[in-house]
């Protein structure tokens, strides 16, 4: 989870980034609750039967913050939430094991992982096993080239903080009515945590409050999932869907390579 203010440049007055109206219009997924600690059989079966591609965001936490994996089924421009896993106080190896379940599904396309701080190890492990086409990482403290959406607001600078870019993109799919999320009061509260705050000098930033239920972890998981869809949607981008058997074989090969390396290292030490 990102544990500090997210500097952004919006032109509105101080208020939550996502309004109640926008959230209400997106609350169209009934009868699905987030899983806790591990994927339920029902969720895995639902994701396995998906007609669209699966794109996910993984906000990594350990002690203070929750870990959250949000999965969208994308058909055309519509992102419909199809599964969510909330992990609290879980060791990273066990979190990675749950992520592997998702990444091994036949319709899985891409996941973007918060690799700020302790999330770096999670990202590197999954990227080694499943490849860079399927796994992306985001350092929340970096900057990137501004998007067309930000440029259309009159931004003159060539770059912006990656958190601003992700927050703006998430706001955009809500405004475009191309996202459908769970009907969940706790999720609504989490989506409302990031607020635009205007300083006396006119500087605008986004800050998220922390409570017992987290630090806008579910907001950022959805922002990362939206980013997963944009990451491979540029003109000319190509991605071949690999089969479940191919992914399992690649994961086993990666683990086998690590075992052989460890044996050679012990032999050298001995």
Tab-separated table of C-alpha atoms in Angstrom:
chain	number	residue	atom	x	y	z
A	1	UNK	CA	0.000	0.000	0.000
A	2	UNK	CA	1.086	3.543	-0.657
A	3	UNK	CA	1.627	5.183	2.699
A	4	UNK	CA	1.919	8.882	1.985
A	5	UNK	CA	0.235	11.698	0.045
A	6	UNK	CA	-0.215	11.267	-3.704
A	7	UNK	CA	0.649	14.555	-5.346
A	8	UNK	CA	-1.741	15.267	-8.185
A	9	UNK	CA	-2.924	18.303	-10.078
A	10	UNK	CA	-6.695	18.450	-10.377
A	11	UNK	CA	-8.659	21.648	-10.880
A	12	UNK	CA	-11.626	20.959	-8.602
A	13	UNK	CA	-12.299	22.099	-5.044
A	14	UNK	CA	-11.327	19.974	-2.050
A	15	UNK	CA	-13.509	16.865	-2.121
A	16	UNK	CA	-13.288	13.060	-2.536
A	17	UNK	CA	-11.950	12.074	-5.932
A	18	UNK	CA	-14.860	9.707	-6.605
A	19	UNK	CA	-18.305	11.106	-5.903
A	20	UNK	CA	-21.183	9.076	-4.464
A	21	UNK	CA	-22.979	9.507	-7.784
A	22	UNK	CA	-20.149	7.993	-9.822
A	23	UNK	CA	-19.794	5.063	-7.431
A	24	UNK	CA	-23.545	4.420	-7.350
A	25	UNK	CA	-23.742	4.285	-11.135
A	26	UNK	CA	-20.946	1.697	-11.195
A	27	UNK	CA	-22.387	-0.550	-8.462
A	28	UNK	CA	-23.903	-3.205	-10.719
A	29	UNK	CA	-22.272	-6.455	-9.565
A	30	UNK	CA	-24.676	-8.112	-7.107
A	31	UNK	CA	-24.315	-11.357	-5.215
A	32	UNK	CA	-20.501	-11.420	-5.128
A	33	UNK	CA	-18.527	-10.783	-1.964
A	34	UNK	CA	-14.751	-10.378	-1.692
A	35	UNK	CA	-12.853	-13.491	-0.634
A	36	UNK	CA	-10.736	-13.380	2.517
A	37	UNK	CA	-7.243	-14.875	2.812
A	38	UNK	CA	-7.710	-17.332	-0.070
A	39	UNK	CA	-9.716	-17.654	-3.251
A	40	UNK	CA	-13.011	-19.493	-2.823
A	41	UNK	CA	-13.898	-22.348	-5.143
A	42	UNK	CA	-16.869	-20.332	-6.419
A	43	UNK	CA	-14.666	-17.372	-7.377
A	44	UNK	CA	-12.073	-19.538	-9.115
A	45	UNK	CA	-14.817	-21.290	-11.086
A	46	UNK	CA	-16.383	-17.950	-12.017
A	47	UNK	CA	-13.045	-16.578	-13.256
A	48	UNK	CA	-12.304	-19.839	-15.095
A	49	UNK	CA	-15.605	-19.558	-16.998
A	50	UNK	CA	-15.067	-15.900	-17.905
A	51	UNK	CA	-15.884	-14.943	-21.473
A	52	UNK	CA	-13.685	-11.840	-21.501
A	53	UNK	CA	-10.046	-11.470	-20.549
A	54	UNK	CA	-8.998	-11.136	-16.906
A	55	UNK	CA	-7.029	-8.047	-15.872
A	56	UNK	CA	-5.990	-7.539	-12.274
A	57	UNK	CA	-4.403	-5.125	-9.822
A	58	UNK	CA	-2.499	-6.180	-6.701
A	59	UNK	CA	-1.933	-3.661	-3.926
A	60	UNK	CA	0.607	-5.267	-1.593
A	61	UNK	CA	0.461	-4.936	2.185
A	62	UNK	CA	1.705	-6.940	5.143
A	63	UNK	CA	1.283	-5.532	8.648
A	64	UNK	CA	-0.286	-2.062	8.631
A	65	UNK	CA	-2.199	-2.317	5.353
A	66	UNK	CA	-4.287	-4.948	3.633
A	67	UNK	CA	-3.247	-6.736	0.474
A	68	UNK	CA	-5.921	-6.612	-2.196
A	69	UNK	CA	-6.178	-8.328	-5.566
A	70	UNK	CA	-8.992	-6.999	-7.738
A	71	UNK	CA	-9.915	-8.816	-10.967
A	72	UNK	CA	-11.875	-7.334	-13.852
A	73	UNK	CA	-13.377	-9.291	-16.703
A	74	UNK	CA	-12.967	-7.034	-19.708
A	75	UNK	CA	-15.175	-7.305	-22.758
A	76	UNK	CA	-14.493	-4.470	-25.167
A	77	UNK	CA	-14.246	-1.268	-23.163
A	78	UNK	CA	-16.305	-2.571	-20.232
A	79	UNK	CA	-14.522	-3.706	-17.067
A	80	UNK	CA	-16.744	-5.815	-14.843
A	81	UNK	CA	-15.462	-6.854	-11.439
A	82	UNK	CA	-15.443	-10.629	-11.263
A	83	UNK	CA	-13.389	-11.357	-8.162
A	84	UNK	CA	-11.526	-9.806	-5.250
A	85	UNK	CA	-9.198	-11.267	-2.640
A	86	UNK	CA	-8.405	-9.389	0.569
A	87	UNK	CA	-5.434	-10.688	2.564
A	88	UNK	CA	-4.706	-9.410	6.043
A	89	UNK	CA	-1.495	-10.083	7.988
A	90	UNK	CA	-0.500	-12.807	5.524
A	91	UNK	CA	3.132	-13.732	4.856
A	92	UNK	CA	4.302	-12.883	1.352
A	93	UNK	CA	4.951	-16.492	0.203
A	94	UNK	CA	1.324	-17.337	0.974
A	95	UNK	CA	0.163	-14.203	-0.858
A	96	UNK	CA	2.216	-15.177	-3.892
A	97	UNK	CA	0.640	-18.644	-3.839
A	98	UNK	CA	-2.807	-17.055	-4.086
A	99	UNK	CA	-1.672	-14.814	-6.946
A	100	UNK	CA	-0.439	-17.904	-8.821
A	101	UNK	CA	-3.964	-19.321	-8.794
A	102	UNK	CA	-5.199	-16.268	-10.717
A	103	UNK	CA	-2.248	-16.092	-13.094
A	104	UNK	CA	-2.713	-19.750	-14.061
A	105	UNK	CA	-6.293	-19.306	-15.285
A	106	UNK	CA	-6.818	-19.676	-19.066
A	107	UNK	CA	-8.400	-16.247	-19.595
A	108	UNK	CA	-5.901	-14.354	-17.466
A	109	UNK	CA	-4.207	-11.561	-19.408
A	110	UNK	CA	-2.199	-9.240	-17.143
A	111	UNK	CA	-1.695	-8.081	-13.571
A	112	UNK	CA	-0.117	-4.837	-12.357
A	113	UNK	CA	1.537	-5.081	-8.942
A	114	UNK	CA	2.403	-2.372	-6.441
A	115	UNK	CA	6.152	-2.969	-6.205
A	116	UNK	CA	6.775	-0.078	-3.839
A	117	UNK	CA	8.714	-1.334	-0.817
A	118	UNK	CA	8.008	-4.946	0.101
A	119	UNK	CA	5.944	-5.445	-3.069
A	120	UNK	CA	9.154	-5.562	-5.123
A	121	UNK	CA	9.852	-9.154	-4.118
A	122	UNK	CA	6.297	-10.185	-4.969
A	123	UNK	CA	6.588	-8.588	-8.406
A	124	UNK	CA	9.994	-10.118	-9.171
A	125	UNK	CA	8.891	-13.609	-8.154
A	126	UNK	CA	5.751	-13.562	-10.304
A	127	UNK	CA	7.472	-11.901	-13.254
A	128	UNK	CA	10.176	-14.582	-13.213
A	129	UNK	CA	7.518	-17.293	-13.295
A	130	UNK	CA	4.965	-15.840	-15.712
A	131	UNK	CA	6.896	-13.306	-17.797
A	132	UNK	CA	6.766	-9.554	-18.332
A	133	UNK	CA	3.851	-9.772	-20.786
A	134	UNK	CA	1.637	-11.073	-17.988
A	135	UNK	CA	3.123	-9.274	-14.967
A	136	UNK	CA	3.848	-5.571	-14.573
A	137	UNK	CA	5.140	-3.616	-11.602
A	138	UNK	CA	4.520	-0.037	-10.480
A	139	UNK	CA	6.686	1.981	-8.093
A	140	UNK	CA	4.296	4.529	-6.643
A	141	UNK	CA	7.077	7.038	-6.111
A	142	UNK	CA	7.999	7.408	-9.791
A	143	UNK	CA	6.901	9.718	-12.599
A	144	UNK	CA	5.818	8.906	-16.150
A	145	UNK	CA	4.872	10.711	-19.329
A	146	UNK	CA	1.480	12.374	-19.005
A	147	UNK	CA	-1.494	10.646	-20.560
A	148	UNK	CA	-3.823	12.140	-23.147
A	149	UNK	CA	-6.474	12.554	-20.448
A	150	UNK	CA	-4.156	14.670	-18.275
A	151	UNK	CA	-2.868	16.600	-21.284
A	152	UNK	CA	-6.441	17.438	-22.286
A	153	UNK	CA	-6.853	19.204	-18.930
A	154	UNK	CA	-4.239	21.713	-20.017
A	155	UNK	CA	-1.191	20.187	-18.359
A	156	UNK	CA	1.984	21.632	-19.822
A	157	UNK	CA	4.533	19.465	-17.988
A	158	UNK	CA	5.677	16.368	-19.891
A	159	UNK	CA	5.547	14.080	-16.839
A	160	UNK	CA	3.365	13.431	-13.801
A	161	UNK	CA	3.475	11.205	-10.747
A	162	UNK	CA	2.386	7.672	-11.576
A	163	UNK	CA	-0.190	7.843	-8.769
A	164	UNK	CA	-1.805	10.862	-10.427
A	165	UNK	CA	-1.899	9.006	-13.722
A	166	UNK	CA	-3.505	5.933	-12.160
A	167	UNK	CA	-6.001	7.945	-10.115
A	168	UNK	CA	-6.987	9.952	-13.193
A	169	UNK	CA	-7.400	6.814	-15.307
A	170	UNK	CA	-9.589	5.202	-12.638
A	171	UNK	CA	-11.684	8.361	-12.404
A	172	UNK	CA	-11.948	8.290	-16.190
A	173	UNK	CA	-13.520	4.824	-16.410
A	174	UNK	CA	-16.041	5.836	-13.754
A	175	UNK	CA	-16.895	8.998	-15.684
A	176	UNK	CA	-17.117	7.043	-18.966
A	177	UNK	CA	-19.418	4.466	-17.336
A	178	UNK	CA	-17.158	1.631	-18.476
A	179	UNK	CA	-16.659	0.012	-15.068
A	180	UNK	CA	-18.943	-2.196	-12.956
A	181	UNK	CA	-17.998	-2.892	-9.343
A	182	UNK	CA	-19.254	-4.901	-6.379
A	183	UNK	CA	-22.167	-3.584	-4.359
A	184	UNK	CA	-20.294	-3.376	-1.065
A	185	UNK	CA	-20.592	-0.589	1.533
A	186	UNK	CA	-17.017	-1.161	2.721
A	187	UNK	CA	-15.744	-0.841	-0.846
A	188	UNK	CA	-17.705	2.386	-1.293
A	189	UNK	CA	-16.080	3.786	1.856
A	190	UNK	CA	-12.619	2.801	0.621
A	191	UNK	CA	-13.155	4.365	-2.795
A	192	UNK	CA	-14.128	7.598	-1.059
A	193	UNK	CA	-10.945	7.805	1.032
A	194	UNK	CA	-8.658	9.515	-1.528
A	195	UNK	CA	-9.450	13.226	-1.371
A	196	UNK	CA	-8.345	16.184	-3.417
A	197	UNK	CA	-6.914	18.805	-1.074
A	198	UNK	CA	-6.146	22.339	-2.186
A	199	UNK	CA	-3.457	24.204	-0.237
A	200	UNK	CA	-3.684	27.972	0.444
A	201	UNK	CA	-1.201	28.487	-2.378
A	202	UNK	CA	-3.335	26.555	-4.836
A	203	UNK	CA	-1.313	23.352	-4.838
A	204	UNK	CA	-3.510	20.269	-5.169
A	205	UNK	CA	-2.709	16.827	-3.770
A	206	UNK	CA	-4.480	13.550	-3.033
A	207	UNK	CA	-4.365	12.161	0.508
A	208	UNK	CA	-6.046	9.042	1.848
A	209	UNK	CA	-7.078	8.554	5.450
A	210	UNK	CA	-6.154	5.381	7.334
A	211	UNK	CA	-8.535	3.391	9.501
A	212	UNK	CA	-8.958	-0.159	10.774
A	213	UNK	CA	-10.109	-1.263	7.326
A	214	UNK	CA	-7.030	-0.003	5.496
A	215	UNK	CA	-5.513	2.921	3.639
A	216	UNK	CA	-7.438	3.073	0.339
A	217	UNK	CA	-5.937	-0.327	-0.521
A	218	UNK	CA	-9.021	-1.385	-2.475
A	219	UNK	CA	-9.011	1.910	-4.400
A	220	UNK	CA	-5.420	1.341	-5.535
A	221	UNK	CA	-6.040	-2.309	-6.427
A	222	UNK	CA	-8.717	-1.125	-8.854
A	223	UNK	CA	-6.502	1.629	-10.206
A	224	UNK	CA	-3.795	-0.983	-10.854
A	225	UNK	CA	-6.321	-3.284	-12.557
A	226	UNK	CA	-7.370	-0.477	-14.900
A	227	UNK	CA	-3.689	0.146	-15.641
A	228	UNK	CA	-3.296	-3.553	-16.522
A	229	UNK	CA	-5.792	-3.041	-19.316
A	230	UNK	CA	-4.030	0.050	-20.637
A	231	UNK	CA	-0.577	-1.562	-20.494
A	232	UNK	CA	-1.215	-3.798	-23.498
A	233	UNK	CA	-3.884	-1.819	-25.332
A	234	UNK	CA	-1.608	0.516	-27.263
A	235	UNK	CA	-1.690	0.298	-31.054
A	236	UNK	CA	0.571	-2.452	-32.290
A	237	UNK	CA	0.856	-4.194	-28.920
A	238	UNK	CA	0.750	-7.967	-29.188
A	239	UNK	CA	0.049	-10.565	-26.568
A	240	UNK	CA	-0.371	-14.284	-27.155
A	241	UNK	CA	-2.586	-16.032	-24.643
A	242	UNK	CA	-0.697	-18.947	-23.140
A	243	UNK	CA	-2.456	-22.091	-22.038
A	244	UNK	CA	-2.725	-23.234	-18.446
A	245	UNK	CA	-0.339	-26.106	-19.222
A	246	UNK	CA	2.244	-23.697	-20.629
A	247	UNK	CA	2.073	-21.493	-17.559
A	248	UNK	CA	2.433	-24.451	-15.186
A	249	UNK	CA	5.417	-25.731	-17.179
A	250	UNK	CA	7.058	-22.291	-17.102
A	251	UNK	CA	6.521	-21.979	-13.347
A	252	UNK	CA	7.964	-25.453	-12.741
A	253	UNK	CA	10.952	-24.621	-14.953
A	254	UNK	CA	11.605	-21.434	-12.963
A	255	UNK	CA	11.467	-23.315	-9.669
A	256	UNK	CA	13.685	-26.080	-11.056
A	257	UNK	CA	16.260	-23.499	-12.173
A	258	UNK	CA	16.331	-21.949	-8.713
A	259	UNK	CA	16.837	-25.410	-7.130
A	260	UNK	CA	19.753	-26.230	-9.441
A	261	UNK	CA	21.327	-22.829	-8.737
A	262	UNK	CA	21.043	-23.456	-4.985
A	263	UNK	CA	22.671	-26.895	-5.367
A	264	UNK	CA	25.578	-25.500	-7.382
A	265	UNK	CA	26.028	-22.770	-4.779
A	266	UNK	CA	26.150	-25.316	-1.943
A	267	UNK	CA	28.593	-27.422	-3.921
A	268	UNK	CA	30.879	-24.414	-4.400
A	269	UNK	CA	30.704	-23.566	-0.702
A	270	UNK	CA	31.423	-27.164	0.240
